[in-house]
Amino acid sequence: MNGAQPRDVNGAEGRMPLVDPFGRAISYLRVSVTDRCDFRCVYCMSEHMSFLPKADVLSLEELDRLCSAFVARGVRKLRLTGGEPLVRRGIMTLVNALARHLRSGDLDELTLTTNGSQLAKYAAELKAAGVRRLNVSLDTLDADKFRAITRWGELNQVLAGIDAAQAAGLKIKINAVALKGVNDDEFPQLIEWAHGRGMDLTLIEVMPLGEIGEGRLEQYLPLSMVRARLAERLTLDEIDYRTGGPARYVRIAETGGRLGFITPLTHNFCESCNRVRVTCTGTLYMCLGQEDAADLRKPLRASEGNDLLFAAIDEAIGRKPKGHDFVIDRRHQRPALSRHMSVTGG
Ligand code: SAM
């Protein structure tokens, strides 16, 4: 942004909040700020990914303008994701610019989902900018397994990042993807570790997104099974806790901590969906599990004002679908969607 003042939201006066055809108010925007990542998690990317040319990717100013347009239309929670958001050059310029919406009271929360590899470097700056919570993705505490899952990652670097984030006063939630035969023997240990450090843990089912070069059926582990197995050795008490996301939580009596389950396959969580996703090229996905999308880059770049952009957003929200249906079984081993999770960032 070269020190220039961020563009202010314009043309939003008197505009209505975004409400989809099913009466759901869109209050949560997830923005993938880059398609690049310093890891190559086996369930997320293939080893040899080709990434987008720079000209296709929105500049930091454009990302700021796009996010701010959504804030002007009632989005109260903004999550930056990727790829890996903290490998985007100049990421703190964007975070610091967006933080003005926290100060003005137009935004309740600015947060990130990260693999933690760069957290030691950025934790203090994120906290100073007004970020209060982070989701860190971590599937195992075994260094060899971690390397095998992420292909390129170093467990120690991520653990140091988590240490730095907690030392800076950031609240951390750990997200772990449940992988059959890979980390399914580790959940009790992960629970004990996360809860022992005051962090919630959420388990996520593998979703059939993108060609990854191996079968999903080998990876897929229904969380209903995980839950039943955990219940044999731990006490899982149902609780009402909601973060506004799709996770359903229990409290583990033995640790006192919360365990969340995100079950897009075994339990459809669409009825309360309040979110949309924008990629780093300005493509708006109205549903994580559907191909339909709207190009916001064109209206964004077509004029300095936001009228065209608002019109494109309105038109797209008007066709947000009721929900999605993922299936992974023997007949459905191909990706349900061609795009990888790194396009939308989860
Ligand atoms: N790089 C950041 C990170 O690691 O958190 C943000 C992007 S990453 C795509 C967001 C989350 O999506 C991570 O928790 C990752 O484990 C998860 N993820 C990626 N591919 C997935 C898939 N096919 N099914 C379920 N979760 C997936």
mmCIF file of C-alpha atoms and ligand atoms in Angstrom:
data_model
loop_
_atom_site.group_PDB
_atom_site.id
_atom_site.type_symbol
_atom_site.label_atom_id
_atom_site.label_comp_id
_atom_site.label_asym_id
_atom_site.label_seq_id
_atom_site.Cartn_x
_atom_site.Cartn_y
_atom_site.Cartn_z
ATOM 1 C CA MET A 1 0.000 0.000 0.000
ATOM 2 C CA ASN A 2 3.142 2.166 -0.034
ATOM 3 C CA GLY A 3 2.021 4.168 2.981
ATOM 4 C CA ALA A 4 -1.032 5.543 1.160
ATOM 5 C CA GLN A 5 -4.189 5.987 3.198
ATOM 6 C CA PRO A 6 -6.584 3.100 2.713
ATOM 7 C CA ARG A 7 -9.550 3.949 0.538
ATOM 8 C CA ASP A 8 -12.666 4.569 2.513
ATOM 9 C CA VAL A 9 -15.878 2.742 1.859
ATOM 10 C CA ASN A 10 -17.911 4.853 -0.495
ATOM 11 C CA GLY A 11 -21.366 4.670 -1.900
ATOM 12 C CA ALA A 12 -22.580 2.491 0.954
ATOM 13 C CA GLU A 13 -24.837 5.022 2.601
ATOM 14 C CA GLY A 14 -28.374 3.826 2.912
ATOM 15 C CA ARG A 15 -27.566 0.407 1.504
ATOM 16 C CA MET A 16 -29.222 -2.585 3.099
ATOM 17 C CA PRO A 17 -27.423 -5.449 4.855
ATOM 18 C CA LEU A 18 -26.901 -8.562 2.768
ATOM 19 C CA VAL A 19 -29.677 -11.126 3.208
ATOM 20 C CA ASP A 20 -29.886 -14.251 1.060
ATOM 21 C CA PRO A 21 -33.064 -15.777 -0.427
ATOM 22 C CA PHE A 22 -33.462 -17.996 2.646
ATOM 23 C CA GLY A 23 -33.458 -15.040 5.021
ATOM 24 C CA ARG A 24 -29.911 -15.641 6.273
ATOM 25 C CA ALA A 25 -28.008 -12.406 6.966
ATOM 26 C CA ILE A 26 -24.456 -12.514 5.620
ATOM 27 C CA SER A 27 -22.329 -11.281 8.492
ATOM 28 C CA TYR A 28 -19.156 -13.303 8.013
ATOM 29 C CA LEU A 29 -16.634 -12.987 5.184
ATOM 30 C CA ARG A 30 -13.657 -15.266 4.736
ATOM 31 C CA VAL A 31 -10.992 -13.935 2.424
ATOM 32 C CA SER A 32 -8.213 -15.983 0.928
ATOM 33 C CA VAL A 33 -5.428 -13.437 0.522
ATOM 34 C CA THR A 34 -3.114 -15.732 -1.434
ATOM 35 C CA ASP A 35 -3.281 -19.143 -3.077
ATOM 36 C CA ARG A 36 0.322 -19.827 -2.057
ATOM 37 C CA CYS A 37 1.380 -21.831 0.950
ATOM 38 C CA ASP A 38 4.650 -22.946 2.515
ATOM 39 C CA PHE A 39 3.119 -26.371 3.242
ATOM 40 C CA ARG A 40 1.699 -28.981 0.876
ATOM 41 C CA CYS A 41 -0.728 -30.843 3.157
ATOM 42 C CA VAL A 42 -1.595 -34.146 1.505
ATOM 43 C CA TYR A 43 -5.376 -33.683 1.825
ATOM 44 C CA CYS A 44 -5.273 -30.079 0.595
ATOM 45 C CA MET A 45 -2.802 -29.763 -2.268
ATOM 46 C CA SER A 46 -0.944 -31.963 -4.663
ATOM 47 C CA GLU A 47 2.828 -31.787 -4.363
ATOM 48 C CA HIS A 48 3.229 -29.870 -7.597
ATOM 49 C CA MET A 49 0.723 -27.062 -7.578
ATOM 50 C CA SER A 50 0.754 -24.300 -10.141
ATOM 51 C CA PHE A 51 -0.053 -20.934 -8.640
ATOM 52 C CA LEU A 52 -1.767 -17.885 -10.047
ATOM 53 C CA PRO A 53 0.044 -15.200 -12.007
ATOM 54 C CA LYS A 54 0.473 -12.020 -9.980
ATOM 55 C CA ALA A 55 -1.739 -9.900 -12.239
ATOM 56 C CA ASP A 56 -4.718 -12.134 -11.455
ATOM 57 C CA VAL A 57 -4.301 -11.693 -7.716
ATOM 58 C CA LEU A 58 -5.894 -8.680 -6.052
ATOM 59 C CA SER A 59 -3.462 -6.112 -4.696
ATOM 60 C CA LEU A 60 -3.496 -5.296 -0.989
ATOM 61 C CA GLU A 61 -5.411 -2.095 -1.788
ATOM 62 C CA GLU A 62 -7.992 -4.046 -3.771
ATOM 63 C CA LEU A 63 -8.382 -6.598 -0.987
ATOM 64 C CA ASP A 64 -8.877 -3.772 1.475
ATOM 65 C CA ARG A 65 -11.486 -2.129 -0.742
ATOM 66 C CA LEU A 66 -13.326 -5.402 -1.286
ATOM 67 C CA CYS A 67 -13.382 -6.317 2.415
ATOM 68 C CA SER A 68 -14.447 -2.785 3.317
ATOM 69 C CA ALA A 69 -17.339 -2.966 0.861
ATOM 70 C CA PHE A 70 -18.604 -6.079 2.632
ATOM 71 C CA VAL A 71 -18.157 -4.381 6.004
ATOM 72 C CA ALA A 72 -20.224 -1.471 4.710
ATOM 73 C CA ARG A 73 -22.957 -3.981 3.854
ATOM 74 C CA GLY A 74 -23.144 -5.538 7.296
ATOM 75 C CA VAL A 75 -20.302 -8.044 7.524
ATOM 76 C CA ARG A 76 -19.196 -8.037 11.193
ATOM 77 C CA LYS A 77 -16.554 -10.754 11.123
ATOM 78 C CA LEU A 78 -13.629 -10.984 8.750
ATOM 79 C CA ARG A 79 -11.296 -13.961 8.555
ATOM 80 C CA LEU A 80 -8.118 -13.846 6.492
ATOM 81 C CA THR A 81 -7.008 -17.205 5.216
ATOM 82 C CA GLY A 82 -5.178 -18.683 2.224
ATOM 83 C CA GLY A 83 -3.122 -20.499 1.013
ATOM 84 C CA GLU A 84 -1.160 -19.342 3.989
ATOM 85 C CA PRO A 85 -2.170 -15.753 4.806
ATOM 86 C CA LEU A 86 1.095 -14.991 6.607
ATOM 87 C CA VAL A 87 3.208 -15.741 3.520
ATOM 88 C CA ARG A 88 1.477 -12.959 1.552
ATOM 89 C CA ARG A 89 3.990 -10.124 1.212
ATOM 90 C CA GLY A 90 2.812 -7.032 3.059
ATOM 91 C CA ILE A 91 0.110 -8.919 4.959
ATOM 92 C CA MET A 92 0.471 -6.675 8.009
ATOM 93 C CA THR A 93 -0.255 -3.617 5.875
ATOM 94 C CA LEU A 94 -3.614 -5.157 5.018
ATOM 95 C CA VAL A 95 -4.308 -6.269 8.605
ATOM 96 C CA ASN A 96 -3.432 -2.817 9.954
ATOM 97 C CA ALA A 97 -5.612 -1.126 7.326
ATOM 98 C CA LEU A 98 -8.614 -3.380 8.005
ATOM 99 C CA ALA A 99 -8.217 -2.819 11.741
ATOM 100 C CA ARG A 100 -9.734 0.656 11.266
ATOM 101 C CA HIS A 101 -13.126 -1.069 11.028
ATOM 102 C CA LEU A 102 -12.559 -2.574 14.475
ATOM 103 C CA ARG A 103 -11.795 0.862 15.875
ATOM 104 C CA SER A 104 -14.856 2.395 14.215
ATOM 105 C CA GLY A 105 -17.068 -0.364 15.627
ATOM 106 C CA ASP A 106 -18.185 -1.500 12.147
ATOM 107 C CA LEU A 107 -16.431 -4.830 12.592
ATOM 108 C CA ASP A 108 -16.635 -7.111 15.634
ATOM 109 C CA GLU A 109 -13.739 -9.333 14.766
ATOM 110 C CA LEU A 110 -10.720 -9.538 12.497
ATOM 111 C CA THR A 111 -9.088 -12.928 12.629
ATOM 112 C CA LEU A 112 -6.906 -15.359 10.681
ATOM 113 C CA THR A 113 -6.608 -19.044 9.972
ATOM 114 C CA THR A 114 -2.954 -19.997 9.727
ATOM 115 C CA ASN A 115 -0.660 -22.998 9.664
ATOM 116 C CA GLY A 116 1.406 -21.243 12.338
ATOM 117 C CA SER A 117 4.725 -21.426 10.504
ATOM 118 C CA GLN A 118 5.186 -17.621 10.481
ATOM 119 C CA LEU A 119 3.506 -16.878 13.790
ATOM 120 C CA ALA A 120 6.683 -16.392 15.776
ATOM 121 C CA LYS A 121 7.401 -13.489 13.443
ATOM 122 C CA TYR A 122 3.913 -11.947 13.337
ATOM 123 C CA ALA A 123 2.161 -12.744 16.641
ATOM 124 C CA ALA A 124 2.994 -9.500 18.450
ATOM 125 C CA GLU A 125 2.123 -7.339 15.414
ATOM 126 C CA LEU A 126 -1.185 -9.128 14.952
ATOM 127 C CA LYS A 127 -2.089 -8.551 18.583
ATOM 128 C CA ALA A 128 -1.082 -4.907 18.363
ATOM 129 C CA ALA A 129 -3.293 -4.499 15.275
ATOM 130 C CA GLY A 130 -6.368 -5.627 17.210
ATOM 131 C CA VAL A 131 -6.526 -9.327 16.328
ATOM 132 C CA ARG A 132 -7.695 -11.234 19.398
ATOM 133 C CA ARG A 133 -8.024 -14.827 18.231
ATOM 134 C CA LEU A 134 -6.416 -17.109 15.680
ATOM 135 C CA ASN A 135 -7.192 -20.538 14.357
ATOM 136 C CA VAL A 136 -4.060 -22.616 13.939
ATOM 137 C CA SER A 137 -4.191 -25.776 11.867
ATOM 138 C CA LEU A 138 -2.254 -28.637 13.414
ATOM 139 C CA ASP A 139 -3.066 -32.286 12.758
ATOM 140 C CA THR A 140 -0.428 -34.062 14.830
ATOM 141 C CA LEU A 141 2.164 -33.550 17.572
ATOM 142 C CA ASP A 142 4.494 -36.160 16.085
ATOM 143 C CA ALA A 143 7.273 -34.425 14.125
ATOM 144 C CA ASP A 144 7.661 -37.228 11.558
ATOM 145 C CA LYS A 145 3.926 -37.481 10.967
ATOM 146 C CA PHE A 146 3.746 -33.704 10.745
ATOM 147 C CA ARG A 147 6.353 -33.729 8.015
ATOM 148 C CA ALA A 148 4.538 -36.553 6.216
ATOM 149 C CA ILE A 149 1.171 -34.742 6.338
ATOM 150 C CA THR A 150 2.438 -31.264 5.436
ATOM 151 C CA ARG A 151 5.212 -32.567 3.126
ATOM 152 C CA TRP A 152 7.280 -29.415 3.824
ATOM 153 C CA GLY A 153 6.427 -28.357 7.378
ATOM 154 C CA GLU A 154 8.503 -28.316 10.596
ATOM 155 C CA LEU A 155 6.511 -29.098 13.725
ATOM 156 C CA ASN A 156 8.893 -27.155 15.981
ATOM 157 C CA GLN A 157 8.413 -23.993 13.977
ATOM 158 C CA VAL A 158 4.641 -24.219 14.406
ATOM 159 C CA LEU A 159 4.918 -24.975 18.126
ATOM 160 C CA ALA A 160 7.193 -21.953 18.512
ATOM 161 C CA GLY A 161 4.586 -19.904 16.647
ATOM 162 C CA ILE A 162 1.855 -21.053 19.020
ATOM 163 C CA ASP A 163 4.084 -20.198 21.997
ATOM 164 C CA ALA A 164 4.669 -16.718 20.579
ATOM 165 C CA ALA A 165 0.982 -16.169 19.906
ATOM 166 C CA GLN A 166 -0.020 -17.176 23.417
ATOM 167 C CA ALA A 167 2.768 -15.049 24.892
ATOM 168 C CA ALA A 168 1.416 -12.103 22.886
ATOM 169 C CA GLY A 169 -2.019 -12.669 24.417
ATOM 170 C CA LEU A 170 -3.745 -14.125 21.356
ATOM 171 C CA LYS A 171 -6.405 -16.737 21.976
ATOM 172 C CA ILE A 172 -5.756 -19.854 19.901
ATOM 173 C CA LYS A 173 -8.084 -22.538 18.609
ATOM 174 C CA ILE A 174 -6.460 -25.606 17.100
ATOM 175 C CA ASN A 175 -8.051 -27.177 14.022
ATOM 176 C CA ALA A 176 -7.106 -30.754 13.173
ATOM 177 C CA VAL A 177 -8.298 -32.671 10.130
ATOM 178 C CA ALA A 178 -9.199 -36.248 11.060
ATOM 179 C CA LEU A 179 -7.217 -38.603 8.826
ATOM 180 C CA LYS A 180 -7.895 -42.299 8.871
ATOM 181 C CA GLY A 181 -4.845 -44.328 9.917
ATOM 182 C CA VAL A 182 -2.728 -41.181 10.239
ATOM 183 C CA ASN A 183 -3.704 -39.166 13.329
ATOM 184 C CA ASP A 184 -6.768 -41.038 14.579
ATOM 185 C CA ASP A 185 -4.782 -42.681 17.377
ATOM 186 C CA GLU A 186 -3.636 -39.270 18.628
ATOM 187 C CA PHE A 187 -6.866 -37.450 19.429
ATOM 188 C CA PRO A 188 -6.807 -38.073 23.198
ATOM 189 C CA GLN A 189 -3.233 -36.760 23.294
ATOM 190 C CA LEU A 190 -4.121 -33.739 21.121
ATOM 191 C CA ILE A 191 -7.073 -32.978 23.401
ATOM 192 C CA GLU A 192 -4.910 -33.164 26.508
ATOM 193 C CA TRP A 193 -2.222 -30.956 24.957
ATOM 194 C CA ALA A 194 -4.608 -28.302 23.595
ATOM 195 C CA HIS A 195 -6.775 -28.148 26.707
ATOM 196 C CA GLY A 196 -3.689 -28.157 28.929
ATOM 197 C CA ARG A 197 -2.654 -24.930 27.179
ATOM 198 C CA GLY A 198 -6.094 -23.357 27.382
ATOM 199 C CA MET A 199 -6.892 -23.886 23.689
ATOM 200 C CA ASP A 200 -10.079 -25.280 22.179
ATOM 201 C CA LEU A 201 -9.592 -28.099 19.684
ATOM 202 C CA THR A 202 -11.814 -28.685 16.679
ATOM 203 C CA LEU A 203 -11.739 -31.822 14.566
ATOM 204 C CA ILE A 204 -12.655 -31.513 10.887
ATOM 205 C CA GLU A 205 -13.761 -34.136 8.390
ATOM 206 C CA VAL A 206 -11.829 -34.318 5.126
ATOM 207 C CA MET A 207 -13.840 -32.643 2.388
ATOM 208 C CA PRO A 208 -13.654 -33.758 -1.237
ATOM 209 C CA LEU A 209 -12.125 -30.580 -2.676
ATOM 210 C CA GLY A 210 -9.591 -30.552 -5.482
ATOM 211 C CA GLU A 211 -7.478 -33.209 -7.147
ATOM 212 C CA ILE A 212 -4.781 -34.240 -4.668
ATOM 213 C CA GLY A 213 -3.264 -37.237 -6.369
ATOM 214 C CA GLU A 214 -4.607 -39.863 -3.974
ATOM 215 C CA GLY A 215 -7.973 -41.296 -3.012
ATOM 216 C CA ARG A 216 -10.175 -39.560 -0.460
ATOM 217 C CA LEU A 217 -11.665 -42.806 0.741
ATOM 218 C CA GLU A 218 -8.314 -43.732 2.302
ATOM 219 C CA GLN A 219 -8.264 -40.424 4.220
ATOM 220 C CA TYR A 220 -11.902 -40.052 5.150
ATOM 221 C CA LEU A 221 -12.825 -40.737 8.752
ATOM 222 C CA PRO A 222 -16.385 -39.946 9.845
ATOM 223 C CA LEU A 223 -16.325 -37.911 13.047
ATOM 224 C CA SER A 224 -19.311 -39.862 14.328
ATOM 225 C CA MET A 225 -16.869 -42.783 14.686
ATOM 226 C CA VAL A 226 -14.196 -40.610 16.296
ATOM 227 C CA ARG A 227 -16.719 -39.303 18.771
ATOM 228 C CA ALA A 228 -17.939 -42.771 19.690
ATOM 229 C CA ARG A 229 -14.369 -43.947 20.235
ATOM 230 C CA LEU A 230 -13.476 -40.925 22.369
ATOM 231 C CA ALA A 231 -16.604 -41.466 24.452
ATOM 232 C CA GLU A 232 -15.236 -44.882 25.476
ATOM 233 C CA ARG A 233 -12.401 -43.230 27.410
ATOM 234 C CA LEU A 234 -13.493 -39.624 28.013
ATOM 235 C CA THR A 235 -16.676 -37.918 29.216
ATOM 236 C CA LEU A 236 -18.145 -35.779 26.434
ATOM 237 C CA ASP A 237 -20.766 -33.380 27.793
ATOM 238 C CA GLU A 238 -22.997 -31.652 25.222
ATOM 239 C CA ILE A 239 -22.787 -27.861 25.536
ATOM 240 C CA ASP A 240 -24.557 -25.008 23.846
ATOM 241 C CA TYR A 241 -21.375 -23.105 22.984
ATOM 242 C CA ARG A 242 -21.376 -21.638 19.451
ATOM 243 C CA THR A 243 -18.777 -19.476 17.752
ATOM 244 C CA GLY A 244 -21.012 -18.567 14.837
ATOM 245 C CA GLY A 245 -19.248 -21.275 12.832
ATOM 246 C CA PRO A 246 -20.294 -24.789 11.861
ATOM 247 C CA ALA A 247 -18.597 -26.568 14.796
ATOM 248 C CA ARG A 248 -20.686 -28.359 17.404
ATOM 249 C CA TYR A 249 -18.967 -28.479 20.796
ATOM 250 C CA VAL A 250 -18.729 -30.785 23.759
ATOM 251 C CA ARG A 251 -16.898 -30.212 27.018
ATOM 252 C CA ILE A 252 -14.460 -32.910 28.041
ATOM 253 C CA ALA A 253 -15.102 -33.436 31.745
ATOM 254 C CA GLU A 254 -11.577 -34.771 32.388
ATOM 255 C CA THR A 255 -9.801 -31.684 30.976
ATOM 256 C CA GLY A 256 -12.490 -29.023 31.343
ATOM 257 C CA GLY A 257 -11.763 -27.919 27.758
ATOM 258 C CA ARG A 258 -13.942 -27.698 24.637
ATOM 259 C CA LEU A 259 -13.822 -30.072 21.708
ATOM 260 C CA GLY A 260 -15.539 -29.099 18.462
ATOM 261 C CA PHE A 261 -16.634 -31.268 15.546
ATOM 262 C CA ILE A 262 -17.008 -29.932 12.016
ATOM 263 C CA THR A 263 -18.906 -32.540 10.098
ATOM 264 C CA PRO A 264 -19.747 -31.365 6.599
ATOM 265 C CA LEU A 265 -20.216 -34.964 5.468
ATOM 266 C CA THR A 266 -21.931 -36.723 8.326
ATOM 267 C CA HIS A 267 -24.010 -33.717 9.336
ATOM 268 C CA ASN A 268 -24.989 -30.935 7.003
ATOM 269 C CA PHE A 269 -24.510 -27.585 8.730
ATOM 270 C CA CYS A 270 -25.965 -25.246 6.141
ATOM 271 C CA GLU A 271 -29.206 -24.084 7.700
ATOM 272 C CA SER A 272 -27.518 -21.417 9.814
ATOM 273 C CA CYS A 273 -24.874 -20.437 7.228
ATOM 274 C CA ASN A 274 -24.046 -16.737 7.581
ATOM 275 C CA ARG A 275 -20.896 -16.697 5.489
ATOM 276 C CA VAL A 276 -19.450 -16.220 2.056
ATOM 277 C CA ARG A 277 -15.901 -16.587 0.772
ATOM 278 C CA VAL A 278 -13.758 -14.504 -1.540
ATOM 279 C CA THR A 279 -10.622 -15.800 -3.193
ATOM 280 C CA CYS A 280 -7.453 -13.801 -3.790
ATOM 281 C CA THR A 281 -8.622 -13.185 -7.354
ATOM 282 C CA GLY A 282 -11.857 -11.619 -6.142
ATOM 283 C CA THR A 283 -14.075 -14.594 -6.915
ATOM 284 C CA LEU A 284 -17.004 -14.788 -4.523
ATOM 285 C CA TYR A 285 -18.177 -18.268 -3.528
ATOM 286 C CA MET A 286 -21.587 -18.256 -1.950
ATOM 287 C CA CYS A 287 -21.150 -21.844 -0.693
ATOM 288 C CA LEU A 288 -18.010 -23.832 0.166
ATOM 289 C CA GLY A 289 -19.569 -26.931 -1.324
ATOM 290 C CA GLN A 290 -20.858 -25.592 -4.661
ATOM 291 C CA GLU A 291 -19.160 -24.424 -7.859
ATOM 292 C CA ASP A 292 -21.340 -21.340 -8.405
ATOM 293 C CA ALA A 293 -19.312 -18.139 -8.044
ATOM 294 C CA ALA A 294 -19.335 -14.461 -8.985
ATOM 295 C CA ASP A 295 -16.451 -12.404 -10.300
ATOM 296 C CA LEU A 296 -15.979 -9.309 -8.144
ATOM 297 C CA ARG A 297 -12.597 -8.367 -9.589
ATOM 298 C CA LYS A 298 -14.086 -7.009 -12.783
ATOM 299 C CA PRO A 299 -16.510 -4.565 -11.112
ATOM 300 C CA LEU A 300 -13.834 -3.716 -8.552
ATOM 301 C CA ARG A 301 -11.356 -2.784 -11.261
ATOM 302 C CA ALA A 302 -13.912 -1.215 -13.581
ATOM 303 C CA SER A 303 -14.395 1.948 -11.566
ATOM 304 C CA GLU A 304 -13.166 3.857 -8.557
ATOM 305 C CA GLY A 305 -16.580 3.937 -6.938
ATOM 306 C CA ASN A 306 -18.265 0.909 -5.410
ATOM 307 C CA ASP A 307 -21.636 0.977 -7.216
ATOM 308 C CA LEU A 308 -20.728 -1.775 -9.688
ATOM 309 C CA LEU A 309 -19.180 -3.819 -6.918
ATOM 310 C CA PHE A 310 -22.255 -3.548 -4.691
ATOM 311 C CA ALA A 311 -24.487 -4.509 -7.616
ATOM 312 C CA ALA A 312 -22.385 -7.623 -8.296
ATOM 313 C CA ILE A 313 -22.399 -8.582 -4.602
ATOM 314 C CA ASP A 314 -26.182 -8.128 -4.388
ATOM 315 C CA GLU A 315 -26.741 -10.201 -7.482
ATOM 316 C CA ALA A 316 -24.515 -13.011 -6.138
ATOM 317 C CA ILE A 317 -26.033 -13.097 -2.643
ATOM 318 C CA GLY A 318 -29.405 -13.346 -4.380
ATOM 319 C CA ARG A 319 -28.389 -16.795 -5.567
ATOM 320 C CA LYS A 320 -26.704 -18.166 -2.445
ATOM 321 C CA PRO A 321 -27.848 -21.795 -2.356
ATOM 322 C CA LYS A 322 -29.610 -23.400 0.533
ATOM 323 C CA GLY A 323 -26.746 -25.842 1.158
ATOM 324 C CA HIS A 324 -24.406 -28.483 -0.128
ATOM 325 C CA ASP A 325 -24.114 -32.232 -0.131
ATOM 326 C CA PHE A 326 -20.692 -33.863 -0.048
ATOM 327 C CA VAL A 327 -20.450 -37.599 -0.470
ATOM 328 C CA ILE A 328 -17.310 -39.708 -0.117
ATOM 329 C CA ASP A 329 -17.863 -43.374 -0.734
ATOM 330 C CA ARG A 330 -16.720 -45.997 -3.175
ATOM 331 C CA ARG A 331 -18.710 -44.500 -6.025
ATOM 332 C CA HIS A 332 -17.658 -40.907 -5.246
ATOM 333 C CA GLN A 333 -13.893 -40.902 -4.981
ATOM 334 C CA ARG A 334 -13.403 -38.056 -7.428
ATOM 335 C CA PRO A 335 -13.393 -34.545 -5.977
ATOM 336 C CA ALA A 336 -16.909 -33.164 -5.562
ATOM 337 C CA LEU A 337 -15.424 -29.832 -6.636
ATOM 338 C CA SER A 338 -12.412 -29.209 -8.813
ATOM 339 C CA ARG A 339 -11.014 -26.381 -6.715
ATOM 340 C CA HIS A 340 -8.637 -27.058 -3.822
ATOM 341 C CA MET A 341 -9.364 -25.911 -0.278
ATOM 342 C CA SER A 342 -6.423 -23.512 -0.655
ATOM 343 C CA VAL A 343 -8.527 -21.485 -3.127
ATOM 344 C CA THR A 344 -11.099 -20.487 -0.518
ATOM 345 C CA GLY A 345 -9.132 -21.252 2.642
ATOM 346 C CA GLY A 346 -11.685 -23.496 4.313
HETATM 347 N N1 SAM B 1 -2.843 -22.194 5.556
HETATM 348 C C1 SAM B 1 -3.856 -21.918 6.526
HETATM 349 C C2 SAM B 1 -4.013 -23.078 7.466
HETATM 350 O O1 SAM B 1 -3.273 -24.053 7.354
HETATM 351 O O2 SAM B 1 -4.858 -22.996 8.353
HETATM 352 C C3 SAM B 1 -5.209 -21.510 5.949
HETATM 353 C C4 SAM B 1 -5.725 -22.223 4.757
HETATM 354 S S1 SAM B 1 -6.085 -23.945 4.989
HETATM 355 C C5 SAM B 1 -6.726 -24.353 3.390
HETATM 356 C C6 SAM B 1 -7.516 -23.897 6.033
HETATM 357 C C7 SAM B 1 -7.930 -25.182 6.691
HETATM 358 O O3 SAM B 1 -8.467 -26.037 5.728
HETATM 359 C C8 SAM B 1 -6.816 -25.940 7.388
HETATM 360 O O4 SAM B 1 -7.227 -26.252 8.698
HETATM 361 C C9 SAM B 1 -6.705 -27.216 6.585
HETATM 362 O O5 SAM B 1 -6.318 -28.284 7.385
HETATM 363 C C10 SAM B 1 -8.113 -27.359 6.065
HETATM 364 N N2 SAM B 1 -8.259 -28.185 4.865
HETATM 365 C C11 SAM B 1 -7.572 -28.130 3.713
HETATM 366 N N3 SAM B 1 -8.028 -29.036 2.819
HETATM 367 C C12 SAM B 1 -9.050 -29.687 3.426
HETATM 368 C C13 SAM B 1 -9.934 -30.718 3.041
HETATM 369 N N4 SAM B 1 -9.864 -31.272 1.832
HETATM 370 N N5 SAM B 1 -10.867 -31.137 3.936
HETATM 371 C C14 SAM B 1 -10.948 -30.571 5.163
HETATM 372 N N6 SAM B 1 -10.152 -29.586 5.592
HETATM 373 C C15 SAM B 1 -9.198 -29.152 4.745
#
